[in-house]
CSV table of C-alpha atoms in Angstrom, one decimal:
chain,number,residue,atom,x,y,z
A,1,MET,CA,0.0,0.0,0.0
A,2,SER,CA,1.1,3.6,-0.5
A,3,ALA,CA,0.1,7.0,0.6
A,4,THR,CA,0.6,9.9,-1.7
A,5,PRO,CA,2.5,12.2,-1.8
A,6,TYR,CA,4.8,9.2,-1.0
A,7,PRO,CA,5.7,6.9,-3.8
A,8,ALA,CA,3.8,3.7,-4.1
A,9,PRO,CA,5.9,0.7,-3.2
A,10,VAL,CA,6.1,-2.2,-5.6
A,11,PRO,CA,6.3,-5.8,-4.4
A,12,PRO,CA,10.0,-6.9,-4.5
A,13,SER,CA,11.1,-9.2,-7.3
A,14,GLY,CA,9.9,-12.7,-6.6
A,15,ALA,CA,7.4,-11.6,-3.9
A,16,SER,CA,3.9,-13.1,-4.0
A,17,ALA,CA,0.9,-11.0,-5.0
A,18,GLY,CA,-0.5,-9.1,-2.0
A,19,THR,CA,2.9,-8.8,-0.2
A,20,PRO,CA,4.1,-5.3,-1.1
A,21,ALA,CA,7.1,-3.7,0.5
A,22,ALA,CA,6.6,-2.1,3.9
A,23,ALA,CA,4.7,1.2,3.5
A,24,PRO,CA,5.6,4.4,5.3
A,25,GLU,CA,3.4,5.4,8.3
A,26,PRO,CA,0.6,7.6,7.0
A,27,PRO,CA,1.0,11.3,7.8
A,28,PRO,CA,-1.4,12.8,10.5
A,29,LEU,CA,-4.5,14.4,9.1
A,30,VAL,CA,-6.3,17.4,10.4
A,31,VAL,CA,-10.1,17.2,9.7
A,32,ARG,CA,-12.9,19.6,10.3
A,33,THR,CA,-16.5,19.3,9.3
A,34,THR,CA,-18.9,22.3,9.6
A,35,ARG,CA,-22.6,22.6,8.7
A,36,LEU,CA,-23.5,24.7,5.6
A,37,ASP,CA,-26.4,26.8,6.7
A,38,PRO,CA,-28.1,28.2,4.7
A,39,LEU,CA,-27.4,25.9,1.8
A,40,PRO,CA,-25.0,27.7,-0.7
A,41,GLY,CA,-26.8,27.9,-4.0
A,42,ASP,CA,-28.4,24.9,-5.4
A,43,LEU,CA,-27.1,21.8,-3.7
A,44,THR,CA,-29.6,19.5,-5.4
A,45,ALA,CA,-26.8,18.8,-7.9
A,46,LEU,CA,-23.7,18.2,-5.8
A,47,VAL,CA,-21.7,17.4,-8.9
A,48,ASP,CA,-22.1,21.1,-10.0
A,49,LEU,CA,-19.7,22.0,-7.1
A,50,LEU,CA,-16.8,20.0,-8.4
A,51,PRO,CA,-14.0,22.3,-9.4
A,52,ASP,CA,-11.5,20.1,-11.3
A,53,ALA,CA,-11.1,17.1,-13.6
A,54,ARG,CA,-10.3,14.5,-10.9
A,55,PRO,CA,-13.7,14.4,-9.1
A,56,LEU,CA,-14.6,12.1,-6.3
A,57,THR,CA,-18.3,11.4,-6.3
A,58,TRP,CA,-21.0,9.2,-4.7
A,59,VAL,CA,-24.5,10.7,-5.1
A,60,ARG,CA,-28.1,9.5,-5.5
A,61,ARG,CA,-31.3,11.5,-5.7
A,62,GLY,CA,-29.5,14.7,-4.7
A,63,ASP,CA,-27.9,13.2,-1.5
A,64,GLY,CA,-24.4,12.0,-1.1
A,65,ILE,CA,-20.8,13.3,-1.0
A,66,VAL,CA,-18.4,14.8,-3.5
A,67,GLY,CA,-14.8,15.6,-3.1
A,68,TRP,CA,-11.8,17.1,-4.7
A,69,GLY,CA,-8.1,17.5,-4.2
A,70,GLU,CA,-6.0,14.6,-2.7
A,71,ALA,CA,-4.8,14.8,0.9
A,72,LEU,CA,-3.9,11.1,0.9
A,73,ARG,CA,-4.0,8.1,-1.3
A,74,LEU,CA,-3.7,4.5,-0.1
A,75,ASP,CA,-3.0,1.9,-2.9
A,76,THR,CA,-3.1,-1.8,-2.4
A,77,TYR,CA,-2.2,-4.9,-4.4
A,78,GLY,CA,-3.2,-8.5,-5.0
A,79,PRO,CA,-5.4,-10.8,-2.9
A,80,GLY,CA,-4.8,-8.7,0.2
A,81,ARG,CA,-6.0,-5.5,-1.3
A,82,PHE,CA,-9.1,-5.2,0.8
A,83,ALA,CA,-7.4,-6.1,4.1
A,84,ASP,CA,-4.4,-3.9,3.4
A,85,ALA,CA,-6.8,-1.0,2.6
A,86,GLU,CA,-8.7,-1.5,5.8
A,87,ALA,CA,-5.5,-1.6,7.9
A,88,ALA,CA,-4.1,1.5,6.2
A,89,TRP,CA,-7.4,3.4,6.8
A,90,ARG,CA,-7.4,2.5,10.5
A,91,ALA,CA,-3.8,3.5,10.8
A,92,THR,CA,-4.6,6.8,9.2
A,93,LEU,CA,-7.5,7.5,11.5
A,94,ALA,CA,-5.4,6.7,14.6
A,95,ARG,CA,-3.2,9.7,13.7
A,96,ALA,CA,-6.0,12.0,12.7
A,97,VAL,CA,-7.2,15.1,14.6
A,98,VAL,CA,-10.9,15.4,13.9
A,99,ARG,CA,-13.6,18.0,14.7
A,100,ASP,CA,-16.9,16.9,13.3
A,101,GLU,CA,-19.8,19.3,14.1
A,102,VAL,CA,-22.4,17.4,12.0
A,103,GLY,CA,-22.1,13.7,12.9
A,104,LEU,CA,-24.0,12.3,9.9
A,105,PRO,CA,-23.0,9.5,7.5
A,106,GLY,CA,-20.3,11.0,5.2
A,107,SER,CA,-19.2,13.7,7.6
A,108,GLY,CA,-15.8,13.7,9.3
A,109,PRO,CA,-12.9,11.8,7.6
A,110,VAL,CA,-14.0,9.8,4.6
A,111,ALA,CA,-12.1,7.9,1.9
A,112,PHE,CA,-13.5,7.1,-1.5
A,113,GLY,CA,-12.5,3.7,-2.8
A,114,THR,CA,-12.3,1.5,-5.9
A,115,PHE,CA,-11.0,-2.0,-6.3
A,116,ALA,CA,-10.2,-4.4,-9.1
A,117,PHE,CA,-12.6,-7.2,-9.9
A,118,ASP,CA,-9.9,-9.8,-9.8
A,119,ASP,CA,-6.9,-10.1,-7.5
A,120,GLY,CA,-4.1,-10.8,-9.9
A,121,GLY,CA,-3.5,-14.2,-8.2
A,122,THR,CA,-3.7,-17.7,-9.6
A,123,GLY,CA,-4.0,-17.8,-13.3
A,124,GLU,CA,-2.8,-14.2,-14.0
A,125,ALA,CA,0.6,-12.6,-14.3
A,126,PHE,CA,1.2,-10.1,-11.5
A,127,ASP,CA,4.1,-7.8,-11.5
A,128,GLY,CA,2.9,-5.1,-9.1
A,129,SER,CA,3.1,-2.5,-11.8
A,130,SER,CA,-0.3,-1.0,-10.9
A,131,PRO,CA,-2.4,-1.0,-7.8
A,132,GLN,CA,-5.6,-3.1,-7.7
A,133,GLY,CA,-7.2,-1.1,-4.9
A,134,SER,CA,-7.2,2.6,-4.0
A,135,LEU,CA,-8.6,4.6,-1.1
A,136,VAL,CA,-8.5,8.4,-1.8
A,137,VAL,CA,-8.9,10.9,0.9
A,138,PRO,CA,-9.9,14.3,-0.6
A,139,ARG,CA,-8.9,17.7,0.7
A,140,VAL,CA,-12.4,19.0,0.5
A,141,VAL,CA,-15.7,17.1,0.8
A,142,VAL,CA,-19.2,18.5,0.4
A,143,GLY,CA,-22.1,16.4,1.5
A,144,ARG,CA,-25.9,16.5,1.7
A,145,ARG,CA,-28.4,14.3,3.5
A,146,GLY,CA,-31.9,15.6,3.3
A,147,ASP,CA,-32.1,19.2,4.5
A,148,VAL,CA,-28.6,19.1,6.1
A,149,ALA,CA,-25.4,20.0,4.1
A,150,TRP,CA,-21.9,20.1,5.3
A,151,MET,CA,-18.3,20.8,4.2
A,152,THR,CA,-15.2,18.9,5.4
A,153,THR,CA,-11.7,20.1,5.0
A,154,ILE,CA,-8.8,17.7,5.3
A,155,ALA,CA,-5.1,18.6,5.5
A,156,VAL,CA,-1.8,16.8,6.1
A,157,ASP,CA,0.1,19.9,7.0
A,158,GLY,CA,-2.3,21.5,9.4
A,159,ALA,CA,-3.2,24.3,6.9
A,160,LEU,CA,-7.0,23.7,6.5
A,161,GLU,CA,-9.0,25.3,3.8
A,162,PRO,CA,-11.4,28.0,4.9
A,163,PRO,CA,-14.5,26.2,6.4
A,164,GLY,CA,-18.1,26.6,5.4
A,165,ASP,CA,-19.4,29.0,2.8
A,166,ALA,CA,-16.2,30.9,2.7
A,167,GLY,CA,-14.3,27.7,1.5
A,168,LEU,CA,-16.8,27.1,-1.3
A,169,ALA,CA,-16.6,30.7,-2.4
A,170,ALA,CA,-12.8,30.5,-2.5
A,171,THR,CA,-12.9,27.4,-4.7
A,172,GLU,CA,-11.9,28.2,-8.3
A,173,ARG,CA,-13.9,26.1,-10.7
A,174,THR,CA,-12.6,25.3,-14.2
A,175,PRO,CA,-15.2,25.3,-16.9
A,176,VAL,CA,-16.8,22.0,-17.8
A,177,HIS,CA,-16.6,21.1,-21.5
A,178,ASP,CA,-18.2,18.4,-23.7
A,179,PRO,CA,-16.1,15.7,-25.3
A,180,GLY,CA,-16.9,16.7,-28.8
A,181,ARG,CA,-17.4,13.9,-31.4
A,182,VAL,CA,-17.1,10.5,-29.9
A,183,THR,CA,-16.5,7.2,-31.9
A,184,LEU,CA,-16.9,3.7,-30.7
A,185,THR,CA,-14.8,0.7,-31.7
A,186,ASP,CA,-14.7,-3.0,-30.5
A,187,GLY,CA,-12.8,-3.7,-27.4
A,188,ALA,CA,-10.9,-6.9,-26.5
A,189,VAL,CA,-13.6,-9.1,-28.1
A,190,GLY,CA,-15.7,-7.7,-30.9
A,191,ALA,CA,-19.5,-7.7,-30.8
A,192,ARG,CA,-19.5,-10.2,-33.7
A,193,ASP,CA,-17.4,-12.7,-31.8
A,194,TRP,CA,-18.8,-12.3,-28.3
A,195,PRO,CA,-21.9,-14.6,-28.7
A,196,ALA,CA,-19.4,-17.4,-29.3
A,197,VAL,CA,-17.9,-16.7,-25.8
A,198,VAL,CA,-21.4,-16.8,-24.3
A,199,ALA,CA,-22.1,-20.1,-26.2
A,200,GLU,CA,-19.0,-21.6,-24.6
A,201,GLY,CA,-20.2,-20.5,-21.2
A,202,VAL,CA,-23.6,-22.1,-21.8
A,203,ALA,CA,-21.9,-25.3,-22.9
A,204,ARG,CA,-19.8,-25.5,-19.7
A,205,ILE,CA,-22.9,-24.9,-17.6
A,206,GLN,CA,-24.9,-27.6,-19.5
A,207,ALA,CA,-21.9,-29.9,-19.0
A,208,GLY,CA,-22.3,-29.5,-15.2
A,209,GLU,CA,-19.1,-27.5,-14.5
A,210,LEU,CA,-21.0,-24.7,-12.9
A,211,GLU,CA,-24.5,-23.2,-12.5
A,212,LYS,CA,-24.0,-19.6,-13.6
A,213,VAL,CA,-21.2,-17.4,-15.0
A,214,VAL,CA,-21.2,-13.6,-15.7
A,215,LEU,CA,-19.5,-12.7,-18.9
A,216,ALA,CA,-18.6,-9.2,-19.9
A,217,ARG,CA,-17.3,-7.2,-22.9
A,218,ASP,CA,-15.8,-3.8,-23.4
A,219,VAL,CA,-16.1,-1.1,-26.0
A,220,VAL,CA,-13.5,1.6,-26.6
A,221,ALA,CA,-14.7,5.2,-26.9
A,222,THR,CA,-12.4,7.8,-28.5
A,223,ALA,CA,-13.4,11.5,-28.0
A,224,GLU,CA,-12.4,14.5,-30.0
A,225,ARG,CA,-11.4,16.3,-26.8
A,226,PRO,CA,-10.2,15.1,-23.4
A,227,VAL,CA,-13.2,13.8,-21.5
A,228,ASP,CA,-14.2,15.9,-18.5
A,229,PRO,CA,-15.6,13.5,-15.9
A,230,ARG,CA,-17.8,16.3,-14.6
A,231,TRP,CA,-19.7,16.4,-18.0
A,232,LEU,CA,-20.5,12.7,-17.6
A,233,LEU,CA,-21.4,13.0,-14.0
A,234,ARG,CA,-23.9,15.8,-14.5
A,235,ARG,CA,-25.7,13.8,-17.2
A,236,LEU,CA,-25.7,10.5,-15.4
A,237,ALA,CA,-26.9,12.1,-12.1
A,238,ALA,CA,-29.7,13.8,-13.8
A,239,ARG,CA,-31.0,10.9,-15.9
A,240,TYR,CA,-30.3,8.0,-13.6
A,241,GLU,CA,-31.5,9.4,-10.3
A,242,SER,CA,-32.3,6.0,-8.8
A,243,CYS,CA,-28.7,4.8,-9.4
A,244,TRP,CA,-25.6,5.7,-7.4
A,245,THR,CA,-23.5,8.0,-9.6
A,246,PHE,CA,-19.8,7.5,-8.8
A,247,SER,CA,-16.3,8.7,-9.8
A,248,VAL,CA,-13.2,7.4,-8.1
A,249,ALA,CA,-9.7,7.1,-9.5
A,250,GLY,CA,-10.7,7.0,-13.2
A,251,MET,CA,-13.8,4.8,-12.8
A,252,ILE,CA,-17.0,6.6,-13.5
A,253,GLY,CA,-20.6,5.4,-13.9
A,254,ALA,CA,-24.1,5.2,-12.5
A,255,THR,CA,-24.6,1.8,-10.8
A,256,PRO,CA,-28.1,0.4,-10.0
A,257,GLU,CA,-26.6,-2.2,-7.7
A,258,LEU,CA,-25.7,-1.5,-4.0
A,259,LEU,CA,-23.2,-4.1,-2.9
A,260,VAL,CA,-23.5,-3.1,0.8
A,261,ARG,CA,-24.5,-0.2,3.0
A,262,SER,CA,-23.6,-0.3,6.7
A,263,GLU,CA,-25.1,2.4,8.8
A,264,LYS,CA,-25.4,2.3,12.6
A,265,GLY,CA,-25.7,-1.4,12.7
A,266,LEU,CA,-28.1,-1.9,9.8
A,267,VAL,CA,-26.8,-3.6,6.7
A,268,THR,CA,-28.4,-3.4,3.3
A,269,SER,CA,-27.6,-5.0,-0.1
A,270,ARG,CA,-29.5,-4.4,-3.3
A,271,VAL,CA,-29.2,-7.5,-5.5
A,272,LEU,CA,-29.9,-7.2,-9.3
A,273,ALA,CA,-29.9,-10.2,-11.6
A,274,GLY,CA,-32.3,-10.8,-14.5
A,275,THR,CA,-32.7,-8.1,-17.1
A,276,ILE,CA,-35.0,-7.1,-19.9
A,277,ARG,CA,-34.4,-4.2,-22.3
A,278,ARG,CA,-36.7,-1.2,-22.3
A,279,GLU,CA,-37.0,-0.1,-25.9
A,280,PRO,CA,-36.9,3.7,-26.7
A,281,GLY,CA,-40.3,5.2,-26.8
A,282,MET,CA,-41.9,2.3,-25.0
A,283,SER,CA,-45.3,3.3,-23.4
A,284,ASP,CA,-45.9,2.8,-19.7
A,285,ASP,CA,-48.5,0.0,-20.5
A,286,ASP,CA,-45.9,-1.8,-22.7
A,287,ALA,CA,-43.3,-1.4,-19.9
A,288,LEU,CA,-45.7,-3.0,-17.4
A,289,LEU,CA,-46.2,-5.9,-19.8
A,290,HIS,CA,-42.5,-6.4,-20.2
A,291,ALA,CA,-42.0,-6.2,-16.4
A,292,ALA,CA,-44.6,-8.9,-15.9
A,293,HIS,CA,-42.8,-11.1,-18.4
A,294,LEU,CA,-39.6,-10.5,-16.6
A,295,ALA,CA,-41.1,-11.4,-13.3
A,296,ARG,CA,-42.4,-14.7,-14.7
A,297,SER,CA,-39.2,-15.6,-16.6
A,298,SER,CA,-37.8,-18.9,-15.3
A,299,LYS,CA,-34.4,-18.1,-16.8
A,300,ASP,CA,-34.2,-14.7,-15.1
A,301,LEU,CA,-35.7,-15.9,-11.8
A,302,GLU,CA,-33.1,-18.7,-11.7
A,303,GLU,CA,-30.3,-16.2,-12.3
A,304,HIS,CA,-31.7,-13.9,-9.6
A,305,GLU,CA,-32.0,-16.7,-7.1
A,306,PHE,CA,-28.3,-17.5,-7.4
A,307,ALA,CA,-27.3,-13.9,-6.8
A,308,VAL,CA,-29.6,-13.4,-3.7
A,309,ALA,CA,-28.3,-16.7,-2.2
A,310,SER,CA,-24.7,-15.6,-2.8
A,311,VAL,CA,-25.3,-12.3,-0.9
A,312,ALA,CA,-27.1,-13.9,2.0
A,313,ARG,CA,-24.5,-16.6,2.4
A,314,SER,CA,-21.7,-14.0,2.5
A,315,LEU,CA,-23.4,-11.7,5.0
A,316,ALA,CA,-24.5,-14.4,7.4
A,317,PRO,CA,-21.2,-14.7,9.4
A,318,PHE,CA,-21.3,-11.0,10.2
A,319,CYS,CA,-25.0,-10.6,11.1
A,320,SER,CA,-27.3,-11.6,14.0
A,321,SER,CA,-30.4,-11.6,11.9
A,322,MET,CA,-31.3,-11.2,8.2
A,323,ASN,CA,-34.4,-10.6,6.0
A,324,VAL,CA,-34.3,-12.1,2.5
A,325,PRO,CA,-37.3,-11.3,0.4
A,326,ASP,CA,-39.3,-14.3,-0.9
A,327,ALA,CA,-39.6,-12.7,-4.4
A,328,PRO,CA,-37.9,-9.9,-6.3
A,329,PHE,CA,-39.5,-6.7,-7.5
A,330,VAL,CA,-38.9,-5.1,-10.9
A,331,LEU,CA,-36.7,-2.1,-10.9
A,332,HIS,CA,-37.5,0.3,-13.8
A,333,LEU,CA,-34.6,2.2,-15.3
A,334,PRO,CA,-34.6,4.4,-18.5
A,335,ASN,CA,-32.8,1.7,-20.5
A,336,VAL,CA,-33.6,-1.6,-18.8
A,337,MET,CA,-35.7,-3.4,-16.2
A,338,HIS,CA,-34.1,-5.6,-13.5
A,339,LEU,CA,-35.3,-8.2,-11.0
A,340,ALA,CA,-34.2,-6.7,-7.7
A,341,SER,CA,-34.2,-7.8,-4.1
A,342,ASP,CA,-33.2,-5.7,-1.0
A,343,VAL,CA,-31.5,-8.0,1.5
A,344,THR,CA,-31.4,-6.4,5.0
A,345,ALA,CA,-29.6,-7.5,8.1
A,346,VAL,CA,-28.5,-6.5,11.6
A,347,LEU,CA,-24.8,-6.4,12.1
A,348,ASP,CA,-23.4,-8.5,15.0
A,349,PRO,CA,-21.3,-5.9,17.0
A,350,ALA,CA,-19.0,-8.7,18.1
A,351,THR,CA,-17.6,-9.0,14.5
A,352,ARG,CA,-16.6,-5.3,14.4
A,353,ALA,CA,-17.0,-5.5,10.6
A,354,SER,CA,-16.7,-2.3,8.7
A,355,SER,CA,-18.5,-1.5,5.4
A,356,LEU,CA,-15.2,-2.2,3.6
A,357,SER,CA,-14.7,-5.6,5.2
A,358,LEU,CA,-18.4,-6.5,4.3
A,359,ALA,CA,-17.7,-5.4,0.7
A,360,ALA,CA,-14.7,-7.6,0.7
A,361,ALA,CA,-16.7,-10.6,2.0
A,362,LEU,CA,-19.4,-10.1,-0.6
A,363,HIS,CA,-17.1,-9.6,-3.6
A,364,PRO,CA,-17.4,-11.2,-6.1
A,365,SER,CA,-21.1,-12.0,-5.7
A,366,ALA,CA,-23.0,-14.3,-8.1
A,367,ALA,CA,-24.4,-11.2,-9.7
A,368,VAL,CA,-21.0,-10.3,-11.3
A,369,CYS,CA,-19.1,-13.5,-11.2
A,370,GLY,CA,-21.3,-16.6,-11.0
A,371,THR,CA,-22.0,-19.8,-9.0
A,372,PRO,CA,-19.9,-21.5,-7.7
A,373,THR,CA,-17.7,-18.5,-7.3
A,374,VAL,CA,-14.3,-20.2,-7.9
A,375,ALA,CA,-15.5,-22.2,-10.9
A,376,ALA,CA,-17.1,-19.1,-12.4
A,377,ARG,CA,-14.0,-16.9,-11.8
A,378,ASP,CA,-11.8,-19.5,-13.4
A,379,LEU,CA,-14.0,-19.7,-16.4
A,380,ILE,CA,-14.1,-15.9,-16.7
A,381,ARG,CA,-10.3,-15.9,-16.7
A,382,GLU,CA,-10.2,-18.7,-19.3
A,383,ILE,CA,-12.8,-17.5,-21.9
A,384,GLU,CA,-13.8,-13.9,-21.4
A,385,GLY,CA,-10.7,-12.5,-23.2
A,386,MET,CA,-10.4,-9.2,-21.5
A,387,ASP,CA,-8.9,-7.5,-18.4
A,388,ARG,CA,-11.9,-6.2,-16.3
A,389,SER,CA,-9.6,-3.9,-14.3
A,390,ARG,CA,-12.0,-2.3,-11.8
A,391,TYR,CA,-15.2,-3.0,-13.7
A,392,ALA,CA,-17.6,-5.0,-11.5
A,393,GLY,CA,-15.4,-4.4,-8.5
A,394,PRO,CA,-16.5,-2.5,-5.3
A,395,VAL,CA,-16.7,1.3,-5.5
A,396,GLY,CA,-17.9,3.7,-2.9
A,397,TRP,CA,-16.7,5.2,0.4
A,398,VAL,CA,-15.9,4.5,4.1
A,399,GLY,CA,-16.1,6.8,7.0
A,400,ALA,CA,-14.2,7.0,10.3
A,401,ASP,CA,-16.6,4.7,12.2
A,402,GLY,CA,-16.4,2.1,9.4
A,403,ASP,CA,-19.9,2.8,8.1
A,404,GLY,CA,-20.2,3.6,4.4
A,405,GLU,CA,-21.7,2.6,1.1
A,406,TRP,CA,-20.2,0.4,-1.6
A,407,GLY,CA,-21.7,-0.3,-5.0
A,408,ILE,CA,-20.6,-2.5,-7.8
A,409,ALA,CA,-18.9,-0.6,-10.7
A,410,LEU,CA,-21.5,-1.4,-13.3
A,411,ARG,CA,-22.9,0.9,-16.1
A,412,SER,CA,-19.4,2.3,-16.0
A,413,ALA,CA,-16.3,3.3,-17.9
A,414,GLU,CA,-12.6,3.6,-17.2
A,415,ILE,CA,-10.9,6.7,-18.3
A,416,ALA,CA,-7.4,6.0,-19.7
A,417,ASP,CA,-4.2,8.0,-19.0
A,418,ASP,CA,-5.0,9.8,-22.2
A,419,PRO,CA,-8.4,11.2,-21.3
A,420,ARG,CA,-9.6,11.1,-24.9
A,421,HIS,CA,-10.0,7.3,-24.5
A,422,LEU,CA,-12.4,5.3,-22.3
A,423,ARG,CA,-13.3,1.7,-22.0
A,424,LEU,CA,-17.1,1.1,-21.6
A,425,PHE,CA,-18.2,-2.2,-20.0
A,426,ALA,CA,-21.3,-4.4,-19.9
A,427,GLY,CA,-21.8,-7.9,-18.6
A,428,CYS,CA,-24.6,-10.5,-18.6
A,429,GLY,CA,-25.5,-13.4,-16.3
A,430,ILE,CA,-25.3,-16.7,-18.2
A,431,VAL,CA,-27.3,-19.8,-17.2
A,432,ALA,CA,-28.2,-23.0,-19.0
A,433,ALA,CA,-31.1,-21.4,-20.8
A,434,SER,CA,-29.2,-18.3,-22.0
A,435,ASP,CA,-29.4,-17.4,-25.7
A,436,PRO,CA,-26.1,-15.9,-27.0
A,437,GLU,CA,-27.7,-13.4,-29.3
A,438,ALA,CA,-30.2,-12.3,-26.7
A,439,GLU,CA,-27.3,-11.8,-24.2
A,440,LEU,CA,-25.5,-9.6,-26.8
A,441,ALA,CA,-28.6,-7.5,-27.1
A,442,GLU,CA,-28.8,-7.2,-23.3
A,443,SER,CA,-25.1,-6.1,-23.2
A,444,GLU,CA,-25.9,-3.4,-25.7
A,445,ALA,CA,-28.7,-2.2,-23.5
A,446,LYS,CA,-26.4,-2.0,-20.5
A,447,LEU,CA,-23.9,0.1,-22.5
A,448,VAL,CA,-26.6,2.7,-23.1
A,449,PRO,CA,-26.0,4.9,-19.9
A,450,MET,CA,-22.4,5.6,-20.7
A,451,ARG,CA,-23.0,5.9,-24.4
A,452,TRP,CA,-25.8,8.4,-23.6
A,453,ALA,CA,-23.5,10.3,-21.2
A,454,LEU,CA,-20.9,10.6,-24.0
A,455,GLY,CA,-23.5,11.6,-26.5
A,456,VAL,CA,-23.3,8.6,-28.8
């Protein structure tokens, strides 16, 4: 793990994945949270406050947190990436001086995080050249929860930004620009070839090797001008209000799937599996008919059952009680409809589990990997043909008390070092009854949010 401005250590030659060189002790942080009252301007769109092109964002229906600047960055590697991030965050908090005058989820010290789907372990070359997990502590955070808004300033040198409205007024915002003309090309596996990958997955399932596998594909977007993430965030937050719009360390998107929320002992996970496309211009009556078809689809119900059971099984060791819905509901989004279930549980205080450790236990769920997990992950590595990077990995935030929210990085894109290039991702759950061409159509529907945000 590493903490910027310190250089990130790389595992020594011959070291196993997840055993990086010893990291320097994180510097002490000085943190202050103050209430913004009255609300400055229009805080219904927190993303409008972001001043630069490296935004940190977690918002839904106007609530959430956004951040900018970088007080500290903790990078982790390999199979130990979650545990190392947890340890680094706790070590950082142990040296922090905190004054929190708000006391709501997201106030006080927070770290935004994103983690790779795979761990770079068995079956993959791992040279430690790039981190597979990152916690980023911003210099400024602005949050909103209902009618309460706040601002947090974080410094490593004791020189805090001006608190409250004065701090926002002093923030210089660079203009947001559109990406210009955007073209799309095939990613690692072309659209013409991807159904054959799905067919191979179906064949393995029918042969009894596993019950479900989630296969994904990518599309490369090339823009005329460098892509400003704030342009995408504004569009995504406005159109996909029921999703969690996020931006962390180059991953950006609007995910409908909440991996886990932990708040004052209550744990929630929104599970999505089973999808039907909502065609452009579809009437409400037609949408209801499609939703009814989805709710009766044996193929989609089977896929959903695997995903819900996966989440319940992973949460059970950390919880004293749990409620698993008997049947899913249909979640309506502008481009698709999903079978959805909200699993809720009461955290067992004896486990002392943080939201980050819960996310680590849940990942990868059947909704993004398959069942059984190890067999599905091995098949993904064998036949998918692309590096998922942080697509379908946990993304979200953790606070000083361990509470936080973690989604799954779906309906997302990864911005390259050259910001004119992005990789857009989409994946589909494959079971024995899956039709490869239908799965291709579903993947196209799941690319719509990022395509729409880019204007293509």
